[in-house]
mmCIF file with all atom_site columns, C-alpha atoms in Angstrom:
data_model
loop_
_atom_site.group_PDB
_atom_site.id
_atom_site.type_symbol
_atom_site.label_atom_id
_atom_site.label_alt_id
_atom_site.label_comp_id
_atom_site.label_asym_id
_atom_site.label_entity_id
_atom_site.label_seq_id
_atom_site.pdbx_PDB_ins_code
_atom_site.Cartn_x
_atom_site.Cartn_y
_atom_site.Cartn_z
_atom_site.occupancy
_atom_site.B_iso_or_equiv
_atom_site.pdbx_formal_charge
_atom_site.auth_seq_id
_atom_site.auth_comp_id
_atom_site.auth_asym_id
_atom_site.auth_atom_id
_atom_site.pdbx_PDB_model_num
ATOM 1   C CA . UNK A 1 1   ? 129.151 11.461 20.955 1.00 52.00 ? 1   UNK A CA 1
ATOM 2   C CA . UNK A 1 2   ? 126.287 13.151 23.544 1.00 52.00 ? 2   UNK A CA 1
ATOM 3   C CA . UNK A 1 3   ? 123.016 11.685 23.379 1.00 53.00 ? 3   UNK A CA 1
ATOM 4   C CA . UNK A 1 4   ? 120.056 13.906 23.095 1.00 50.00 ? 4   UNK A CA 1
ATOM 5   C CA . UNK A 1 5   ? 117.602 13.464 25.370 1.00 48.00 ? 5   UNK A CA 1
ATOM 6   C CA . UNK A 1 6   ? 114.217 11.997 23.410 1.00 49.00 ? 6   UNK A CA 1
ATOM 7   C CA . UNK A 1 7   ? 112.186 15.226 23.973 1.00 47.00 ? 7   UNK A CA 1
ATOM 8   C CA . UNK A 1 8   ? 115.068 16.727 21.834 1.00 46.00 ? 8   UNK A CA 1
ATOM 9   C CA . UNK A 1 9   ? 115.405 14.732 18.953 1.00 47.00 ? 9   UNK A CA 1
ATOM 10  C CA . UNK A 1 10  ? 113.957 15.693 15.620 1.00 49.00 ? 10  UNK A CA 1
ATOM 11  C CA . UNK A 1 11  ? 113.519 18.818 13.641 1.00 50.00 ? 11  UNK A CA 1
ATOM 12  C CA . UNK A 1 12  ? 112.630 22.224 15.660 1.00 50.00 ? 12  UNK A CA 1
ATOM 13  C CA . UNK A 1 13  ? 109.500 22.401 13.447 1.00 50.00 ? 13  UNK A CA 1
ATOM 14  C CA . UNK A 1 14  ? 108.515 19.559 15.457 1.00 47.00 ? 14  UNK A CA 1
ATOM 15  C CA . UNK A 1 15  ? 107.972 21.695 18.803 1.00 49.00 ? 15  UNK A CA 1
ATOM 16  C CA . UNK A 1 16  ? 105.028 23.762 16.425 1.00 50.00 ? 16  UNK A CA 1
ATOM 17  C CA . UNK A 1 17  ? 102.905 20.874 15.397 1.00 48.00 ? 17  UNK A CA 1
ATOM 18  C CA . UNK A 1 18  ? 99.215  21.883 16.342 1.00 48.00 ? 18  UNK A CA 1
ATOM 19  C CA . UNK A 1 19  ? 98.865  18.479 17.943 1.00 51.00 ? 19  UNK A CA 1
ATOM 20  C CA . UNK A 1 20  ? 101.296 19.845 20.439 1.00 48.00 ? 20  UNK A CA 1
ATOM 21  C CA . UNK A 1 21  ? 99.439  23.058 21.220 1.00 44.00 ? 21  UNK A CA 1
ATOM 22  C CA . UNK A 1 22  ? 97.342  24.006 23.892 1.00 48.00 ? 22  UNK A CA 1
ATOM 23  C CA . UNK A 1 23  ? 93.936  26.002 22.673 1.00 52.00 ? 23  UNK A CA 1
ATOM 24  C CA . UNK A 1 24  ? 93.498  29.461 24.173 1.00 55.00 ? 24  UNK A CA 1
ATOM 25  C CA . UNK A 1 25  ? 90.592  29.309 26.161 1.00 68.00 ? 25  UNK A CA 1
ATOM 26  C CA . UNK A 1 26  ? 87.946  31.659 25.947 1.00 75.00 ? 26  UNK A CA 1
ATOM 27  C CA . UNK A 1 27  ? 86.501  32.786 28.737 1.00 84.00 ? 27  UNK A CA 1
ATOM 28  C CA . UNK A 1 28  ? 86.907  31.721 32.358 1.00 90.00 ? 28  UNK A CA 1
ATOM 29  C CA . UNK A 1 29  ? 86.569  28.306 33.565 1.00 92.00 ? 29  UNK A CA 1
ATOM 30  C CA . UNK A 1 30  ? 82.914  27.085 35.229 1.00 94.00 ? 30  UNK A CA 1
ATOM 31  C CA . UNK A 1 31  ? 81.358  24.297 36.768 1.00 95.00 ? 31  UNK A CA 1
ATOM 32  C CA . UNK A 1 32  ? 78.671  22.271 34.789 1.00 96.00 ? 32  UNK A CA 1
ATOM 33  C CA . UNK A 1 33  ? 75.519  20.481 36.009 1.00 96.00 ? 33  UNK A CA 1
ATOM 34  C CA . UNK A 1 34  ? 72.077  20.101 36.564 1.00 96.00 ? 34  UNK A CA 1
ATOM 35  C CA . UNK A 1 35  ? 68.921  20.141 38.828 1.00 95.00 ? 35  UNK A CA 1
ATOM 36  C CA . UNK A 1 36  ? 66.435  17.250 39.027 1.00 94.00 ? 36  UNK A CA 1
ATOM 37  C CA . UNK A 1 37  ? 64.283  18.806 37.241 1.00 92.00 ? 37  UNK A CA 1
ATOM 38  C CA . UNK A 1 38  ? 67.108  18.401 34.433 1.00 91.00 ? 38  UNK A CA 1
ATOM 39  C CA . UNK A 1 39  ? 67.697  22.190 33.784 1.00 92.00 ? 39  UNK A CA 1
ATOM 40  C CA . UNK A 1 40  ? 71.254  22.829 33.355 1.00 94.00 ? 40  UNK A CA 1
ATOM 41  C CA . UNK A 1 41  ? 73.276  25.638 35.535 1.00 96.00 ? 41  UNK A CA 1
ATOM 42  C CA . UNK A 1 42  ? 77.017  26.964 35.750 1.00 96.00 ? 42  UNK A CA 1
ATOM 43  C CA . UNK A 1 43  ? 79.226  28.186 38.688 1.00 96.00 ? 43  UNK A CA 1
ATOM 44  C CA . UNK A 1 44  ? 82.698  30.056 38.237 1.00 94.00 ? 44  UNK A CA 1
ATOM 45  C CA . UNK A 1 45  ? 84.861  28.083 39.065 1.00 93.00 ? 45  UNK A CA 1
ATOM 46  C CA . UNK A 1 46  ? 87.326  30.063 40.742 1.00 91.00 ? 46  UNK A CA 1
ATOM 47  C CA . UNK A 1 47  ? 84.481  30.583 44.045 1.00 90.00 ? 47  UNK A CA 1
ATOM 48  C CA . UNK A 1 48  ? 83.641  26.756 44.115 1.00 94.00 ? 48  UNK A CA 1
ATOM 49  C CA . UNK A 1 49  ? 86.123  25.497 47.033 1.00 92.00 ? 49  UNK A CA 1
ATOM 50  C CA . UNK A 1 50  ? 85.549  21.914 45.961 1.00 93.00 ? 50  UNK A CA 1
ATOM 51  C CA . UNK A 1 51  ? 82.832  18.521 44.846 1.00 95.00 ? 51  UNK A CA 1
ATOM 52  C CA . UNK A 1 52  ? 82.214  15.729 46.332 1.00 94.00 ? 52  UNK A CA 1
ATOM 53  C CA . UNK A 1 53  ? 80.286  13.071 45.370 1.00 95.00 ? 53  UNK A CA 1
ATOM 54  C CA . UNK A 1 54  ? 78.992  11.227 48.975 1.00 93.00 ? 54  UNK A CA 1
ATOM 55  C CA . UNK A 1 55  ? 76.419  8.841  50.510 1.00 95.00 ? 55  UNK A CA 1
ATOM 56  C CA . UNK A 1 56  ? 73.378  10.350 51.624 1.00 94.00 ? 56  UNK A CA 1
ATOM 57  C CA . UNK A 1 57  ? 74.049  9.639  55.269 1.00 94.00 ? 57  UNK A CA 1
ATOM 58  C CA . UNK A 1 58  ? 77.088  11.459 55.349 1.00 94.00 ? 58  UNK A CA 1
ATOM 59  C CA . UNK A 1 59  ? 74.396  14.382 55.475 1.00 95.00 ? 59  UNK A CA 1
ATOM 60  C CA . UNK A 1 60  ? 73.124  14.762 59.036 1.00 95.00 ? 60  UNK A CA 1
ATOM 61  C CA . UNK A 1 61  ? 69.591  15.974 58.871 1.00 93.00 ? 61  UNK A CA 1
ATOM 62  C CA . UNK A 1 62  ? 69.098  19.175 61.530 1.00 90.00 ? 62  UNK A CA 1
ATOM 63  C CA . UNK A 1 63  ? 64.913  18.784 62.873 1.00 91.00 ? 63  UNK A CA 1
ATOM 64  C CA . UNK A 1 64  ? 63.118  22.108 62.575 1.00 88.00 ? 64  UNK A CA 1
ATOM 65  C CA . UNK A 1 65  ? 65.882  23.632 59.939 1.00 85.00 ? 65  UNK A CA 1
ATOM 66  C CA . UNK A 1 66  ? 64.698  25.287 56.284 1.00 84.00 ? 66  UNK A CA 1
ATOM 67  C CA . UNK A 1 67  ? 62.909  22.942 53.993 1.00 82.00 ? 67  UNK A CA 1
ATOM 68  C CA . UNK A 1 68  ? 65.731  23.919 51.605 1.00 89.00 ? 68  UNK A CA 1
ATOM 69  C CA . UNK A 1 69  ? 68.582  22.109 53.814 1.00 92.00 ? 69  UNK A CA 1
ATOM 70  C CA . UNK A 1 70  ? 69.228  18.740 53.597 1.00 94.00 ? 70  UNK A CA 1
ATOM 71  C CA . UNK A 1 71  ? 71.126  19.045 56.765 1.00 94.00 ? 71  UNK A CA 1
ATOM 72  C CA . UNK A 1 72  ? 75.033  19.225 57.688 1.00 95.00 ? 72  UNK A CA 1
ATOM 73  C CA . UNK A 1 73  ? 78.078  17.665 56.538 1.00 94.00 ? 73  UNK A CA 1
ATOM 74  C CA . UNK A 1 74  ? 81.269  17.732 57.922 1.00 92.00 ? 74  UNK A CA 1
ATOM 75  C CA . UNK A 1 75  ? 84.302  18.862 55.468 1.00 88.00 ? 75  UNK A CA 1
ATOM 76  C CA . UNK A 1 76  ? 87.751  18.170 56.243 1.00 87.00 ? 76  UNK A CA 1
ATOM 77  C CA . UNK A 1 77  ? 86.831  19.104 59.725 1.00 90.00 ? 77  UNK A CA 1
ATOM 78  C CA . UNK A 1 78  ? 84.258  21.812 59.718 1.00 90.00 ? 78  UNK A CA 1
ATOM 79  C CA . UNK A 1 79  ? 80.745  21.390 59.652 1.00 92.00 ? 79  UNK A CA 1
ATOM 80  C CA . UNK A 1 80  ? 78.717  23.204 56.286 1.00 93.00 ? 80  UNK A CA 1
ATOM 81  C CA . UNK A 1 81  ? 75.344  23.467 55.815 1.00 93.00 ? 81  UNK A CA 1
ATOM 82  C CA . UNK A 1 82  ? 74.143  20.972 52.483 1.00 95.00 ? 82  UNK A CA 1
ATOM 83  C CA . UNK A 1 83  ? 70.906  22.970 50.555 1.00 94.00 ? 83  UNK A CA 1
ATOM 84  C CA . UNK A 1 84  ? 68.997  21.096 47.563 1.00 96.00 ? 84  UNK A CA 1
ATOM 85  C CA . UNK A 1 85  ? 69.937  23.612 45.017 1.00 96.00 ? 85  UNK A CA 1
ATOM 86  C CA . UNK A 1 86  ? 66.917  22.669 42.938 1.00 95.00 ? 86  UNK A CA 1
ATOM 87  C CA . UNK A 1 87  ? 64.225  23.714 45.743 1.00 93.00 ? 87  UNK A CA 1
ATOM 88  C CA . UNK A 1 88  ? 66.439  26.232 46.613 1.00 94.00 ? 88  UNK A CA 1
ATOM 89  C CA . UNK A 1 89  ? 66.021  28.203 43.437 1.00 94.00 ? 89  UNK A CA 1
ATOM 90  C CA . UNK A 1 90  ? 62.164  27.353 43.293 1.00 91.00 ? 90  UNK A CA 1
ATOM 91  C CA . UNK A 1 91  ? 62.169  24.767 41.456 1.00 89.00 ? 91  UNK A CA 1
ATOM 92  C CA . UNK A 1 92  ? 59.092  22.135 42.049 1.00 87.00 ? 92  UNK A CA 1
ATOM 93  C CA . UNK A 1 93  ? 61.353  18.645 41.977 1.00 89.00 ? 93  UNK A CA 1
ATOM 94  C CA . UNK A 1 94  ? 62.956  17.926 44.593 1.00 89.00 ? 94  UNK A CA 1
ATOM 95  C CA . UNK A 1 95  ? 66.360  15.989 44.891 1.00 93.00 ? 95  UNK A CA 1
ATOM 96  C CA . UNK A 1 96  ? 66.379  12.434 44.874 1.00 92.00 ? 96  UNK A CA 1
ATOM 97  C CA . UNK A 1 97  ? 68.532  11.605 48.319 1.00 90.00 ? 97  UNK A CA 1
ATOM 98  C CA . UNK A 1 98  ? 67.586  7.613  47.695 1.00 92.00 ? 98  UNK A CA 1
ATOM 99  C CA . UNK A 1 99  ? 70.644  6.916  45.405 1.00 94.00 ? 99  UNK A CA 1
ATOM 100 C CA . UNK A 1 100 ? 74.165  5.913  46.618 1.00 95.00 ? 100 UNK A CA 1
ATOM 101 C CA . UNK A 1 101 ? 76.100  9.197  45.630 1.00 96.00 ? 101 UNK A CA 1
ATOM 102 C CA . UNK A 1 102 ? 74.997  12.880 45.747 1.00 96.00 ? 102 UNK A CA 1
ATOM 103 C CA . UNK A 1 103 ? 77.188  15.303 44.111 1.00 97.00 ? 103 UNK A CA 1
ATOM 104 C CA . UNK A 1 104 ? 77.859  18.514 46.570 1.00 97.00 ? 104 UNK A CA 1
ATOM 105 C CA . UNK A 1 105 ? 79.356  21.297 45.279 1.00 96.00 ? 105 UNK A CA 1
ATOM 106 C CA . UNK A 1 106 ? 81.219  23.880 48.154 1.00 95.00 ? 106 UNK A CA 1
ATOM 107 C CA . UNK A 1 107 ? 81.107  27.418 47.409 1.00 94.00 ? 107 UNK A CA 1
ATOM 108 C CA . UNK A 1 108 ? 82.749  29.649 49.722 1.00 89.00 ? 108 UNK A CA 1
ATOM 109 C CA . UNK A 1 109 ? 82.747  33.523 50.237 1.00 84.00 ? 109 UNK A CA 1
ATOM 110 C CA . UNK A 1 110 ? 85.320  35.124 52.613 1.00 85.00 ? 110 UNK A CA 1
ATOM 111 C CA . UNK A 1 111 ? 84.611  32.642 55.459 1.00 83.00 ? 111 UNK A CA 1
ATOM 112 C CA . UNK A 1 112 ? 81.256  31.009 55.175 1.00 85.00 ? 112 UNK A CA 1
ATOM 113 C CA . UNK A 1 113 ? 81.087  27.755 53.023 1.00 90.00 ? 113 UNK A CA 1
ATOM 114 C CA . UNK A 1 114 ? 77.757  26.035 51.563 1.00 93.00 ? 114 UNK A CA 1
ATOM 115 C CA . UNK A 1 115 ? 77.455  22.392 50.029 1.00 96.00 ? 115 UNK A CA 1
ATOM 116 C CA . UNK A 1 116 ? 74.542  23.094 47.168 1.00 97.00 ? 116 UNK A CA 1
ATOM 117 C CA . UNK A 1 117 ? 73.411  19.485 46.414 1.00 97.00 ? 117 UNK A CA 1
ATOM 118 C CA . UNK A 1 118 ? 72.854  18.613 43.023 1.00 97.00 ? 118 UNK A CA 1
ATOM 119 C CA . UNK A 1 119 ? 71.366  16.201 40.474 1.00 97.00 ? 119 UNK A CA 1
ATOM 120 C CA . UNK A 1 120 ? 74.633  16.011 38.457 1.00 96.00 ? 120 UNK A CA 1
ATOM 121 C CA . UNK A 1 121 ? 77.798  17.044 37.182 1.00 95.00 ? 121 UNK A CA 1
ATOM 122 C CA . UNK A 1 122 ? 78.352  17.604 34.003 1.00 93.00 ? 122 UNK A CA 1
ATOM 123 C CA . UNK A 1 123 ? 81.750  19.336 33.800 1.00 91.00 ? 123 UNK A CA 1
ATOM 124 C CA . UNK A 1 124 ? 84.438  21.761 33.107 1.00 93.00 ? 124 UNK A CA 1
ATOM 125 C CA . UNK A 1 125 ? 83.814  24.250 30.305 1.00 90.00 ? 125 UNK A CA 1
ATOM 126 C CA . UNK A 1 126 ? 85.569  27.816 29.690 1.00 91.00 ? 126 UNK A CA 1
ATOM 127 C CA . UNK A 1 127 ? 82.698  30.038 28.961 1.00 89.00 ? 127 UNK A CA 1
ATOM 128 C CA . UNK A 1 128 ? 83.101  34.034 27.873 1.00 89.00 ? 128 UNK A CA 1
ATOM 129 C CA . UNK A 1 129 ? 80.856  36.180 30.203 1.00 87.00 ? 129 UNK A CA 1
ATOM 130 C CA . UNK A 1 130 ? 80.488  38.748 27.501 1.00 89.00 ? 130 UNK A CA 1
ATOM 131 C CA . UNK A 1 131 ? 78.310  36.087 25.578 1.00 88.00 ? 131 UNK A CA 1
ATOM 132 C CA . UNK A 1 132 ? 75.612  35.922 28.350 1.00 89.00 ? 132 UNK A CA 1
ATOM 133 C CA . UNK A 1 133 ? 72.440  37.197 27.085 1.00 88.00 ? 133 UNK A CA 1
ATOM 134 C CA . UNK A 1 134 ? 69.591  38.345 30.243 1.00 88.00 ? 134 UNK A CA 1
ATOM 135 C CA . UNK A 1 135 ? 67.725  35.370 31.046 1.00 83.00 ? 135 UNK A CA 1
ATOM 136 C CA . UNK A 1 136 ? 64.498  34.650 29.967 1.00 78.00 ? 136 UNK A CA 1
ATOM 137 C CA . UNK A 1 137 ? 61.443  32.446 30.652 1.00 78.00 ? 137 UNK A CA 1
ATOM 138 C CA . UNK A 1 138 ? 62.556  32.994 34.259 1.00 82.00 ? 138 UNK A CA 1
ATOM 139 C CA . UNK A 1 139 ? 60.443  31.681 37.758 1.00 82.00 ? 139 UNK A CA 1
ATOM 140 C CA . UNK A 1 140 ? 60.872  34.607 40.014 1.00 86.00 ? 140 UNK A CA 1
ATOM 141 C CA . UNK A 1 141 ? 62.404  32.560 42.724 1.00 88.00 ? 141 UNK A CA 1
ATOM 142 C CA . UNK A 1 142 ? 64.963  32.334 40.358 1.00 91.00 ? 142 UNK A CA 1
ATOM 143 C CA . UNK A 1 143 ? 65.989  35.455 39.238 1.00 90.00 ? 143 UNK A CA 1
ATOM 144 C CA . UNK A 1 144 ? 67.686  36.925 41.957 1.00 92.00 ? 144 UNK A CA 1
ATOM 145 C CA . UNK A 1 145 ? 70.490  34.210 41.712 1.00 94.00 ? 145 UNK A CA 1
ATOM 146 C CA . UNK A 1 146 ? 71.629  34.415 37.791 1.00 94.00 ? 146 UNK A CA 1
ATOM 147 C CA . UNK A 1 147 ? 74.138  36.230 36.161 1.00 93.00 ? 147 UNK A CA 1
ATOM 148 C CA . UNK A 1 148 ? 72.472  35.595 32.773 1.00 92.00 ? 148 UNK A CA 1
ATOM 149 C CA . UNK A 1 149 ? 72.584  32.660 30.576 1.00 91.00 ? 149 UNK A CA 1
ATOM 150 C CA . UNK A 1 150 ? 73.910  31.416 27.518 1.00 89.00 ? 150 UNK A CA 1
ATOM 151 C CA . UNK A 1 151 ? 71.942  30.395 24.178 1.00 83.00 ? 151 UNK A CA 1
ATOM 152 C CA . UNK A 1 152 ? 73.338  26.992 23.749 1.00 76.00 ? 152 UNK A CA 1
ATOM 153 C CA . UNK A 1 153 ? 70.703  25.993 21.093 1.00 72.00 ? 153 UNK A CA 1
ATOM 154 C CA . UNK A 1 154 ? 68.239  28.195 19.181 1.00 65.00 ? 154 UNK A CA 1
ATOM 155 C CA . UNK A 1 155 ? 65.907  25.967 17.679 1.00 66.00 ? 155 UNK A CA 1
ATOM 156 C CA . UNK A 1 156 ? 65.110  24.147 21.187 1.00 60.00 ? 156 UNK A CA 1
ATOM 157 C CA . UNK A 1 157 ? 66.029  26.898 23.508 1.00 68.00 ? 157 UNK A CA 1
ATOM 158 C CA . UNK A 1 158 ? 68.364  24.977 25.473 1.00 78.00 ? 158 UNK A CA 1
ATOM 159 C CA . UNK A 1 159 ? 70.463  27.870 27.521 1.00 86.00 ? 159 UNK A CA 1
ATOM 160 C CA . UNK A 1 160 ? 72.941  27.455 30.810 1.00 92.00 ? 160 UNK A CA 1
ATOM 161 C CA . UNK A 1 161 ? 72.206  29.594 33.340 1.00 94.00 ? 161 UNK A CA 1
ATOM 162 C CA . UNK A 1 162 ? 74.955  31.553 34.961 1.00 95.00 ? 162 UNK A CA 1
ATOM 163 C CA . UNK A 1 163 ? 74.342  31.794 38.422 1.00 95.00 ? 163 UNK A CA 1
ATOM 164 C CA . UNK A 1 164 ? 75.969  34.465 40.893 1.00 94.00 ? 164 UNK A CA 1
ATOM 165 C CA . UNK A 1 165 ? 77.577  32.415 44.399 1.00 92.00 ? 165 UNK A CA 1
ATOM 166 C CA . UNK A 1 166 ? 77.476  35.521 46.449 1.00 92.00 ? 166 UNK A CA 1
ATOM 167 C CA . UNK A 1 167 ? 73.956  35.988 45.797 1.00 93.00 ? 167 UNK A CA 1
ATOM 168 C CA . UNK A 1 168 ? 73.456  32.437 46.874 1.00 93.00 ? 168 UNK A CA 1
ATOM 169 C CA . UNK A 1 169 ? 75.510  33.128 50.301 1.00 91.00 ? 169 UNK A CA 1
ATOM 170 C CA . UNK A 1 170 ? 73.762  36.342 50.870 1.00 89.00 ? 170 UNK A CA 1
ATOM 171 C CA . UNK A 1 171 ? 70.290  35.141 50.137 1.00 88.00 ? 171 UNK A CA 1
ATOM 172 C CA . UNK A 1 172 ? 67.895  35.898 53.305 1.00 81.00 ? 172 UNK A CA 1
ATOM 173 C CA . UNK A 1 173 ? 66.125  32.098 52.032 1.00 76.00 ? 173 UNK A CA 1
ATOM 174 C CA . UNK A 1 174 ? 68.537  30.515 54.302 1.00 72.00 ? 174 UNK A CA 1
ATOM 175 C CA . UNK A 1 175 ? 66.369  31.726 57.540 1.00 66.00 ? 175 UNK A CA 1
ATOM 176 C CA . UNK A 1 176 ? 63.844  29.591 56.315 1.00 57.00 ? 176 UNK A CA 1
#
């Protein structure tokens, strides 16, 4: 007598047990996480190129560059430029570089890469575009870089912002 394999053994209801299946995500898949000042913001996923979490002094600081820079960091061989996303987007706090790890996230466009330093990640989550509403409560330094954002709570007006990568490349803020 053949032995079935373990994976085989049992019923053929047992391959439809909802344990077994995989939810149909909504959506597309984004990036989590938040600025000092503890406001929380999303990416697409599919234009972030990677994070890394890394000591402050793997950041070279440039003299004379944009406020907004917290200098350069070699990845994997080429050198990016590393912007506090907070300050970049207007926002009065500024990141705290005395800690051991900074998160970086890399987005990339076509060819040019930026690491936006952040205060934290806070994960993967498939979000549905067609649920962002247009933001609101908005600082106008802001409001070039969202998408929209999403209600997450009514009662304390907690929303994610969507914001738009190619915006961020593109932004004339860079020339400081």
């Amino acid at each position: 007598m053949v032995s079935k394999p373990d994976f085989l053994v049992g019923s053929g209801d047992d391959q439809f047990r909802p344990e077994f299946q995989v939810e149909s995500p909504e959506g597309e898949l984004h990036l989590r996480f938040f600025i000092p000042s503890h406001q929380e913001f999303a990416l697409l996923a599919t234009g972030i190129r990677e994070v890394i979490e890394l000591s402050p002094d793997r950041i070279t600081p440039i003299p004379n560059a944009s406020p907004l820079l917290l200098g350069t960091l070699n990845l994997r061989g080429r050198v990016i430029w590393v912007a506090d996303l907070g300050q970049f987007l207007g926002d009065a706090t500024a990141l705290n570089t005395d800690r051991a790890e900074i998160p970086v996230i890399a987005i990339e466009e076509q060819e040019t890469i930026v690491g936006l330093a952040v205060d934290e990640i806070g994960g993967m989550d498939w979000l549905d575009v067609k649920n962002l509403v247009a933001p609101t409560n908005l600082p106008d330094t802001m409001a070039p870089f969202l998408r929209g954002e999403w209600m997450l709570n009514a009662e304390s007006t907690q929303c994610l912002r969507l914001l738009d990568q190619t915006a961020i490349l593109r932004s004339a803020r860079w020339a400081g």
